[in-house]
PDB file of N, CA and C in Angstrom:
ATOM      1  N   MET A  10       0.809  -1.566  -0.034  1.00 42.00           N
ATOM      2  CA  MET A  10      -0.212  -0.152  -0.175  1.00 42.00           C
ATOM      3  C   MET A  10       0.861   1.383  -0.258  1.00 42.00           C
ATOM      4  N   ILE A  11       0.417   2.528  -0.514  1.00 54.00           N
ATOM      5  CA  ILE A  11       1.388   3.527  -1.071  1.00 54.00           C
ATOM      6  C   ILE A  11       0.569   4.260   0.002  1.00 54.00           C
ATOM      7  N   LYS A  12       1.909   5.123   0.742  1.00 62.00           N
ATOM      8  CA  LYS A  12       1.774   5.778   1.908  1.00 62.00           C
ATOM      9  C   LYS A  12       1.837   7.392   1.587  1.00 62.00           C
ATOM     10  N   ASN A  13       0.357   7.313   2.660  1.00 77.00           N
ATOM     11  CA  ASN A  13       0.285   8.989   2.479  1.00 77.00           C
ATOM     12  C   ASN A  13       0.851  10.181   1.339  1.00 77.00           C
ATOM     13  N   SER A  14       1.858  10.078   1.753  1.00 83.00           N
ATOM     14  CA  SER A  14       3.497  11.337   1.921  1.00 83.00           C
ATOM     15  C   SER A  14       3.521  10.700  -0.156  1.00 83.00           C
ATOM     16  N   GLU A  15       3.823   9.380   0.157  1.00 87.00           N
ATOM     17  CA  GLU A  15       4.170   8.786  -2.127  1.00 87.00           C
ATOM     18  C   GLU A  15       2.510   9.314  -2.667  1.00 87.00           C
ATOM     19  N   ALA A  16       1.817   8.938  -2.111  1.00 87.00           N
ATOM     20  CA  ALA A  16       0.528   9.391  -3.284  1.00 87.00           C
ATOM     21  C   ALA A  16       0.178  10.112  -3.170  1.00 87.00           C
ATOM     22  N   PHE A  17       0.784  11.683  -2.318  1.00 90.00           N
ATOM     23  CA  PHE A  17       0.629  13.128  -2.844  1.00 90.00           C
ATOM     24  C   PHE A  17       1.978  13.196  -3.245  1.00 90.00           C
ATOM     25  N   ASP A  18       2.683  12.132  -3.210  1.00 91.00           N
ATOM     26  CA  ASP A  18       4.174  13.340  -4.274  1.00 91.00           C
ATOM     27  C   ASP A  18       3.745  12.964  -6.128  1.00 91.00           C
ATOM     28  N   SER A  19       3.284  10.967  -5.473  1.00 91.00           N
ATOM     29  CA  SER A  19       2.960  10.703  -7.091  1.00 91.00           C
ATOM     30  C   SER A  19       2.009  12.013  -7.629  1.00 91.00           C
ATOM     31  N   ALA A  20       0.293  12.089  -6.952  1.00 92.00           N
ATOM     32  CA  ALA A  20      -0.428  13.036  -7.165  1.00 92.00           C
ATOM     33  C   ALA A  20      -0.154  14.041  -7.869  1.00 92.00           C
ATOM     34  N   ARG A  21       1.410  14.746  -7.203  1.00 94.00           N
ATOM     35  CA  ARG A  21       1.518  16.356  -7.549  1.00 94.00           C
ATOM     36  C   ARG A  21       2.640  15.807  -9.106  1.00 94.00           C
ATOM     37  N   ASN A  22       3.656  14.789  -8.840  1.00 92.00           N
ATOM     38  CA  ASN A  22       4.298  14.625 -10.499  1.00 92.00           C
ATOM     39  C   ASN A  22       3.119  14.357 -11.142  1.00 92.00           C
ATOM     40  N   GLU A  23       1.970  14.052 -11.105  1.00 92.00           N
ATOM     41  CA  GLU A  23       1.199  13.297 -12.705  1.00 92.00           C
ATOM     42  C   GLU A  23       0.239  14.649 -12.865  1.00 92.00           C
ATOM     43  N   TYR A  24      -1.221  15.354 -11.927  1.00 93.00           N
ATOM     44  CA  TYR A  24      -0.972  16.739 -11.999  1.00 93.00           C
ATOM     45  C   TYR A  24       0.024  17.949 -12.507  1.00 93.00           C
ATOM     46  N   ILE A  25       1.681  18.211 -11.931  1.00 92.00           N
ATOM     47  CA  ILE A  25       1.940  18.831 -12.639  1.00 92.00           C
ATOM     48  C   ILE A  25       2.829  18.220 -13.936  1.00 92.00           C
ATOM     49  N   GLU A  26       3.291  17.649 -13.845  1.00 91.00           N
ATOM     50  CA  GLU A  26       3.744  17.235 -14.995  1.00 91.00           C
ATOM     51  C   GLU A  26       3.169  16.660 -16.588  1.00 91.00           C
ATOM     52  N   GLY A  27       1.438  15.967 -16.236  1.00 88.00           N
ATOM     53  CA  GLY A  27       0.613  15.238 -16.847  1.00 88.00           C
ATOM     54  C   GLY A  27       1.391  13.487 -17.481  1.00 88.00           C
ATOM     55  N   TYR A  28       0.398  13.272 -18.149  1.00 87.00           N
ATOM     56  CA  TYR A  28       1.031  11.889 -18.636  1.00 87.00           C
ATOM     57  C   TYR A  28       0.895  11.860 -20.046  1.00 87.00           C
ATOM     58  N   GLU A  29       1.461  11.300 -20.799  1.00 87.00           N
ATOM     59  CA  GLU A  29       1.316  10.682 -22.057  1.00 87.00           C
ATOM     60  C   GLU A  29       0.759   9.328 -22.374  1.00 87.00           C
ATOM     61  N   LYS A  30      -0.940   9.825 -23.555  1.00 87.00           N
ATOM     62  CA  LYS A  30      -1.147   8.571 -23.928  1.00 87.00           C
ATOM     63  C   LYS A  30      -1.738   9.416 -25.112  1.00 87.00           C
ATOM     64  N   LYS A  31      -1.048   8.101 -26.159  1.00 86.00           N
ATOM     65  CA  LYS A  31      -1.636   7.978 -27.635  1.00 86.00           C
ATOM     66  C   LYS A  31      -0.443   8.999 -28.511  1.00 86.00           C
ATOM     67  N   SER A  32       0.454   8.935 -27.971  1.00 82.00           N
ATOM     68  CA  SER A  32       1.808  10.065 -27.973  1.00 82.00           C
ATOM     69  C   SER A  32       1.017  11.380 -28.406  1.00 82.00           C
ATOM     70  N   LYS A  33       0.367  12.258 -27.431  1.00 84.00           N
ATOM     71  CA  LYS A  33      -0.374  13.449 -26.844  1.00 84.00           C
ATOM     72  C   LYS A  33       0.200  13.285 -24.703  1.00 84.00           C
ATOM     73  N   LEU A  34       0.072  14.525 -24.869  1.00 84.00           N
ATOM     74  CA  LEU A  34       0.668  14.828 -23.157  1.00 84.00           C
ATOM     75  C   LEU A  34      -0.734  15.391 -22.924  1.00 84.00           C
ATOM     76  N   ILE A  35      -1.211  14.880 -21.286  1.00 87.00           N
ATOM     77  CA  ILE A  35      -2.480  15.158 -20.841  1.00 87.00           C
ATOM     78  C   ILE A  35      -2.220  15.262 -19.642  1.00 87.00           C
ATOM     79  N   PHE A  36      -3.294  16.008 -19.453  1.00 90.00           N
ATOM     80  CA  PHE A  36      -2.765  17.155 -18.186  1.00 90.00           C
ATOM     81  C   PHE A  36      -3.858  16.837 -17.093  1.00 90.00           C
ATOM     82  N   PRO A  37      -3.913  16.071 -16.521  1.00 93.00           N
ATOM     83  CA  PRO A  37      -5.434  15.417 -15.997  1.00 93.00           C
ATOM     84  C   PRO A  37      -5.818  16.189 -14.831  1.00 93.00           C
ATOM     85  N   THR A  38      -7.654  17.030 -14.744  1.00 93.00           N
ATOM     86  CA  THR A  38      -7.971  17.434 -13.340  1.00 93.00           C
ATOM     87  C   THR A  38      -7.636  16.838 -12.087  1.00 93.00           C
ATOM     88  N   LEU A  39      -7.302  18.212 -10.635  1.00 94.00           N
ATOM     89  CA  LEU A  39      -7.125  17.515  -9.651  1.00 94.00           C
ATOM     90  C   LEU A  39      -7.979  16.310  -9.192  1.00 94.00           C
ATOM     91  N   ALA A  40      -9.446  16.431  -9.383  1.00 94.00           N
ATOM     92  CA  ALA A  40     -10.392  15.173  -9.027  1.00 94.00           C
ATOM     93  C   ALA A  40      -9.880  13.611  -9.723  1.00 94.00           C
ATOM     94  N   LEU A  41      -9.578  14.025 -11.192  1.00 94.00           N
ATOM     95  CA  LEU A  41      -9.234  12.924 -11.485  1.00 94.00           C
ATOM     96  C   LEU A  41      -7.931  11.701 -11.013  1.00 94.00           C
ATOM     97  N   VAL A  42      -7.170  13.177 -10.252  1.00 94.00           N
ATOM     98  CA  VAL A  42      -5.696  12.703  -9.598  1.00 94.00           C
ATOM     99  C   VAL A  42      -5.584  12.751  -8.307  1.00 94.00           C
ATOM    100  N   ALA A  43      -6.724  12.639  -7.832  1.00 93.00           N
ATOM    101  CA  ALA A  43      -7.406  12.539  -6.417  1.00 93.00           C
ATOM    102  C   ALA A  43      -8.148  10.875  -6.647  1.00 93.00           C
ATOM    103  N   LYS A  44      -9.566  10.491  -7.327  1.00 93.00           N
ATOM    104  CA  LYS A  44      -9.603   9.125  -7.211  1.00 93.00           C
ATOM    105  C   LYS A  44      -7.823   8.480  -7.703  1.00 93.00           C
ATOM    106  N   GLU A  45      -7.388   8.550  -8.565  1.00 92.00           N
ATOM    107  CA  GLU A  45      -6.145   7.898  -9.301  1.00 92.00           C
ATOM    108  C   GLU A  45      -5.919   7.654  -8.035  1.00 92.00           C
ATOM    109  N   PHE A  46      -4.787   8.161  -7.164  1.00 91.00           N
ATOM    110  CA  PHE A  46      -4.652   7.700  -6.122  1.00 91.00           C
ATOM    111  C   PHE A  46      -4.807   7.855  -4.511  1.00 91.00           C
ATOM    112  N   ASN A  47      -6.321   7.759  -4.933  1.00 90.00           N
ATOM    113  CA  ASN A  47      -7.159   7.344  -4.000  1.00 90.00           C
ATOM    114  C   ASN A  47      -6.517   8.733  -2.526  1.00 90.00           C
ATOM    115  N   VAL A  48      -6.823   9.574  -2.647  1.00 90.00           N
ATOM    116  CA  VAL A  48      -6.229  10.661  -1.438  1.00 90.00           C
ATOM    117  C   VAL A  48      -7.692  11.541  -2.042  1.00 90.00           C
ATOM    118  N   SER A  49      -8.333  12.422  -0.792  1.00 91.00           N
ATOM    119  CA  SER A  49      -9.221  13.366  -0.121  1.00 91.00           C
ATOM    120  C   SER A  49      -9.273  14.514  -1.570  1.00 91.00           C
ATOM    121  N   PHE A  50      -9.654  14.613  -2.021  1.00 94.00           N
ATOM    122  CA  PHE A  50     -10.050  15.512  -3.266  1.00 94.00           C
ATOM    123  C   PHE A  50     -10.110  17.197  -2.674  1.00 94.00           C
ATOM    124  N   SER A  51     -10.782  17.426  -1.096  1.00 94.00           N
ATOM    125  CA  SER A  51     -10.306  18.355  -0.796  1.00 94.00           C
ATOM    126  C   SER A  51      -8.868  18.589  -0.341  1.00 94.00           C
ATOM    127  N   THR A  52      -8.190  18.367   0.733  1.00 92.00           N
ATOM    128  CA  THR A  52      -6.934  17.607   0.894  1.00 92.00           C
ATOM    129  C   THR A  52      -6.115  18.055  -0.308  1.00 92.00           C
ATOM    130  N   LEU A  53      -6.095  17.441  -1.248  1.00 93.00           N
ATOM    131  CA  LEU A  53      -5.419  17.454  -2.396  1.00 93.00           C
ATOM    132  C   LEU A  53      -5.631  18.756  -3.137  1.00 93.00           C
ATOM    133  N   ARG A  54      -6.747  19.212  -2.831  1.00 94.00           N
ATOM    134  CA  ARG A  54      -6.563  20.554  -3.788  1.00 94.00           C
ATOM    135  C   ARG A  54      -6.143  21.688  -2.671  1.00 94.00           C
ATOM    136  N   ARG A  55      -6.362  21.418  -1.458  1.00 95.00           N
ATOM    137  CA  ARG A  55      -5.680  22.626  -0.192  1.00 95.00           C
ATOM    138  C   ARG A  55      -4.083  22.450  -0.776  1.00 95.00           C
ATOM    139  N   LYS A  56      -3.823  20.968  -0.461  1.00 94.00           N
ATOM    140  CA  LYS A  56      -2.115  21.264  -0.496  1.00 94.00           C
ATOM    141  C   LYS A  56      -1.820  22.250  -1.599  1.00 94.00           C
ATOM    142  N   ALA A  57      -2.442  21.158  -2.926  1.00 94.00           N
ATOM    143  CA  ALA A  57      -2.031  21.786  -4.523  1.00 94.00           C
ATOM    144  C   ALA A  57      -1.935  23.561  -4.156  1.00 94.00           C
ATOM    145  N   ALA A  58      -3.456  24.023  -3.245  1.00 94.00           N
ATOM    146  CA  ALA A  58      -2.979  25.629  -3.767  1.00 94.00           C
ATOM    147  C   ALA A  58      -1.827  26.064  -2.385  1.00 94.00           C
ATOM    148  N   ASN A  59      -1.397  25.755  -1.316  1.00 95.00           N
ATOM    149  CA  ASN A  59      -0.249  26.056  -0.643  1.00 95.00           C
ATOM    150  C   ASN A  59       0.768  25.628  -1.789  1.00 95.00           C
ATOM    151  N   GLU A  60       1.301  24.932  -2.522  1.00 94.00           N
ATOM    152  CA  GLU A  60       2.240  24.498  -2.598  1.00 94.00           C
ATOM    153  C   GLU A  60       2.022  24.675  -4.089  1.00 94.00           C
ATOM    154  N   GLY A  61       1.991  25.383  -4.269  1.00 94.00           N
ATOM    155  CA  GLY A  61       1.646  26.724  -6.046  1.00 94.00           C
ATOM    156  C   GLY A  61       1.377  25.468  -6.818  1.00 94.00           C
ATOM    157  N   TRP A  62       1.187  24.173  -6.950  1.00 93.00           N
ATOM    158  CA  TRP A  62       0.494  23.821  -8.319  1.00 93.00           C
ATOM    159  C   TRP A  62       0.331  24.162  -9.513  1.00 93.00           C
ATOM    160  N   TYR A  63      -0.669  24.813  -9.508  1.00 93.00           N
ATOM    161  CA  TYR A  63      -1.341  25.009 -10.655  1.00 93.00           C
ATOM    162  C   TYR A  63      -0.202  26.103 -11.701  1.00 93.00           C
ATOM    163  N   LYS A  64       0.328  26.996 -10.726  1.00 93.00           N
ATOM    164  CA  LYS A  64       1.674  27.681 -11.375  1.00 93.00           C
ATOM    165  C   LYS A  64       2.519  26.578 -11.493  1.00 93.00           C
ATOM    166  N   LYS A  65       3.176  26.211 -11.142  1.00 92.00           N
ATOM    167  CA  LYS A  65       4.270  25.153 -11.617  1.00 92.00           C
ATOM    168  C   LYS A  65       3.646  24.529 -12.974  1.00 92.00           C
ATOM    169  N   ARG A  66       2.743  23.963 -13.101  1.00 91.00           N
ATOM    170  CA  ARG A  66       1.775  23.147 -14.004  1.00 91.00           C
ATOM    171  C   ARG A  66       1.431  23.938 -15.685  1.00 91.00           C
ATOM    172  N   LYS A  67       1.460  25.480 -15.324  1.00 90.00           N
ATOM    173  CA  LYS A  67       1.083  26.292 -16.293  1.00 90.00           C
ATOM    174  C   LYS A  67       2.371  26.922 -16.578  1.00 90.00           C
ATOM    175  N   HIS A  68       3.599  27.336 -15.757  1.00 90.00           N
ATOM    176  CA  HIS A  68       4.957  26.952 -16.615  1.00 90.00           C
ATOM    177  C   HIS A  68       5.232  25.952 -17.295  1.00 90.00           C
ATOM    178  N   ARG A  69       5.200  25.107 -16.544  1.00 88.00           N
ATOM    179  CA  ARG A  69       5.088  23.516 -17.241  1.00 88.00           C
ATOM    180  C   ARG A  69       4.600  23.356 -19.645  1.00 88.00           C
ATOM    181  N   GLN A  70       3.624  23.834 -19.062  1.00 85.00           N
ATOM    182  CA  GLN A  70       3.044  23.535 -19.975  1.00 85.00           C
ATOM    183  C   GLN A  70       3.238  24.558 -20.885  1.00 85.00           C
ATOM    184  N   ASN A  71       3.663  25.667 -20.397  1.00 85.00           N
ATOM    185  CA  ASN A  71       3.795  27.085 -21.660  1.00 85.00           C
ATOM    186  C   ASN A  71       6.147  26.191 -22.154  1.00 85.00           C
ATOM    187  N   SER A  72       6.361  25.871 -21.150  1.00 84.00           N
ATOM    188  CA  SER A  72       8.100  25.825 -21.600  1.00 84.00           C
ATOM    189  C   SER A  72       7.591  24.487 -22.789  1.00 84.00           C
ATOM    190  N   ARG A  73       6.687  23.786 -22.538  1.00 82.00           N
ATOM    191  CA  ARG A  73       6.638  22.630 -23.450  1.00 82.00           C
ATOM    192  C   ARG A  73       6.295  23.122 -24.708  1.00 82.00           C
ATOM    193  N   GLU A  74       5.152  23.630 -25.175  1.00 81.00           N
ATOM    194  CA  GLU A  74       4.420  24.702 -26.334  1.00 81.00           C
ATOM    195  C   GLU A  74       5.536  25.924 -27.031  1.00 81.00           C
ATOM    196  N   GLU A  75       6.305  26.224 -26.031  1.00 79.00           N
ATOM    197  CA  GLU A  75       7.365  26.725 -26.666  1.00 79.00           C
ATOM    198  C   GLU A  75       9.069  26.396 -27.256  1.00 79.00           C
ATOM    199  N   PHE A  76       8.914  24.680 -26.386  1.00 77.00           N
ATOM    200  CA  PHE A  76       9.891  23.905 -26.620  1.00 77.00           C
ATOM    201  C   PHE A  76       9.148  23.333 -28.398  1.00 77.00           C
ATOM    202  N   GLU A  77       8.388  22.676 -28.325  1.00 77.00           N
ATOM    203  CA  GLU A  77       7.591  23.036 -29.466  1.00 77.00           C
ATOM    204  C   GLU A  77       7.908  23.187 -30.743  1.00 77.00           C
ATOM    205  N   MET A  78       7.073  24.397 -30.504  1.00 75.00           N
ATOM    206  CA  MET A  78       6.887  25.678 -31.170  1.00 75.00           C
ATOM    207  C   MET A  78       8.918  25.959 -31.984  1.00 75.00           C
ATOM    208  N   ARG A  79       9.638  25.784 -31.147  1.00 75.00           N
ATOM    209  CA  ARG A  79      11.134  25.943 -31.689  1.00 75.00           C
ATOM    210  C   ARG A  79      11.463  24.619 -32.492  1.00 75.00           C
ATOM    211  N   LYS A  80      10.885  23.515 -32.126  1.00 74.00           N
ATOM    212  CA  LYS A  80      10.963  21.835 -32.259  1.00 74.00           C
ATOM    213  C   LYS A  80      11.242  22.801 -34.330  1.00 74.00           C
ATOM    214  N   GLN A  81       9.500  23.098 -33.729  1.00 73.00           N
ATOM    215  CA  GLN A  81       8.795  23.269 -35.794  1.00 73.00           C
ATOM    216  C   GLN A  81       9.239  23.607 -36.631  1.00 73.00           C
ATOM    217  N   PHE A  82      10.015  24.833 -35.858  1.00 73.00           N
ATOM    218  CA  PHE A  82      10.377  26.523 -37.199  1.00 73.00           C
ATOM    219  C   PHE A  82      11.906  26.387 -36.886  1.00 73.00           C
ATOM    220  N   LYS A  83      13.032  25.284 -36.257  1.00 70.00           N
ATOM    221  CA  LYS A  83      13.937  25.079 -35.984  1.00 70.00           C
ATOM    222  C   LYS A  83      14.956  25.667 -37.251  1.00 70.00           C
ATOM    223  N   GLY A  84      14.744  27.613 -36.021  1.00 59.00           N
ATOM    224  CA  GLY A  84      15.789  28.195 -36.587  1.00 59.00           C
ATOM    225  C   GLY A  84      15.093  29.325 -37.679  1.00 59.00           C
ATOM    226  N   GLU A  85      13.842  28.827 -38.062  1.00 60.00           N
ATOM    227  CA  GLU A  85      12.938  29.664 -39.619  1.00 60.00           C
ATOM    228  C   GLU A  85      12.866  30.865 -38.907  1.00 60.00           C
ATOM    229  N   TYR A  86      12.135  31.246 -37.723  1.00 57.00           N
ATOM    230  CA  TYR A  86      11.991  31.865 -36.808  1.00 57.00           C
ATOM    231  C   TYR A  86      13.119  33.533 -37.464  1.00 57.00           C
ATOM    232  N   SER A  87      14.113  33.021 -37.026  1.00 59.00           N
ATOM    233  CA  SER A  87      15.312  33.859 -37.179  1.00 59.00           C
ATOM    234  C   SER A  87      15.960  34.042 -38.360  1.00 59.00           C
ATOM    235  N   LYS A  88      15.482  33.450 -39.278  1.00 59.00           N
ATOM    236  CA  LYS A  88      15.703  33.772 -40.740  1.00 59.00           C
ATOM    237  C   LYS A  88      14.946  34.422 -41.328  1.00 59.00           C
ATOM    238  N   LEU A  89      13.618  34.803 -40.867  1.00 59.00           N
ATOM    239  CA  LEU A  89      12.356  35.435 -41.475  1.00 59.00           C
ATOM    240  C   LEU A  89      12.385  36.854 -40.810  1.00 59.00           C
ATOM    241  N   ALA A  90      12.908  37.103 -39.484  1.00 59.00           N
ATOM    242  CA  ALA A  90      13.006  37.923 -38.813  1.00 59.00           C
ATOM    243  C   ALA A  90      13.897  38.831 -39.291  1.00 59.00           C
ATOM    244  N   GLN A  91      15.013  38.288 -39.960  1.00 59.00           N
ATOM    245  CA  GLN A  91      16.436  38.882 -40.503  1.00 59.00           C
ATOM    246  C   GLN A  91      15.007  39.478 -41.935  1.00 59.00           C
ATOM    247  N   VAL A  92      14.630  38.417 -42.632  1.00 55.00           N
ATOM    248  CA  VAL A  92      14.149  39.253 -44.068  1.00 55.00           C
ATOM    249  C   VAL A  92      13.310  40.440 -43.843  1.00 55.00           C
ATOM    250  N   SER A  93      12.259  40.396 -42.413  1.00 56.00           N
ATOM    251  CA  SER A  93      11.782  41.092 -41.826  1.00 56.00           C
ATOM    252  C   SER A  93      12.058  42.718 -42.409  1.00 56.00           C
ATOM    253  N   ARG A  94      13.947  42.421 -41.202  1.00 54.00           N
ATOM    254  CA  ARG A  94      13.958  43.443 -41.095  1.00 54.00           C
ATOM    255  C   ARG A  94      14.831  44.299 -42.028  1.00 54.00           C
ATOM    256  N   ASN A  95      15.415  43.554 -43.158  1.00 56.00           N
ATOM    257  CA  ASN A  95      16.174  43.784 -44.267  1.00 56.00           C
ATOM    258  C   ASN A  95      14.604  44.424 -45.314  1.00 56.00           C
ATOM    259  N   SER A  96      13.420  44.108 -45.174  1.00 58.00           N
ATOM    260  CA  SER A  96      12.624  44.590 -46.424  1.00 58.00           C
ATOM    261  C   SER A  96      12.371  45.867 -45.500  1.00 58.00           C
ATOM    262  N   LEU A  97      11.887  46.485 -43.796  1.00 53.00           N
ATOM    263  CA  LEU A  97      12.350  47.768 -43.621  1.00 53.00           C
ATOM    264  C   LEU A  97      13.104  48.405 -44.172  1.00 53.00           C
ATOM    265  N   PHE A  98      14.291  47.553 -43.656  1.00 50.00           N
ATOM    266  CA  PHE A  98      15.452  48.935 -44.306  1.00 50.00           C
ATOM    267  C   PHE A  98      15.081  49.674 -45.308  1.00 50.00           C
ATOM    268  N   PHE A  99      14.854  48.538 -47.050  1.00 49.00           N
ATOM    269  CA  PHE A  99      14.915  49.093 -47.764  1.00 49.00           C
ATOM    270  C   PHE A  99      13.029  50.208 -47.790  1.00 49.00           C
TER     271      PHE A  99
END
């Protein structure tokens, strides 16, 4: 049986980091995480608010989106920016 501290650690990681399903990153709600790890929803919500889980999750999502965008463009943005600057110069 998982101890409470281990359950909360696992719940925190799953809520903040999300999980991959069919090559798509999924971020579950607190209610789903509480059910999955068999912890009280109200306790989990309070712990999440006190530790700033939502802010950490948003930071993680934004970082991931930025990484995917950079990966997709692979430096094309800098080339486009240079072309734009050159066209403005003329």
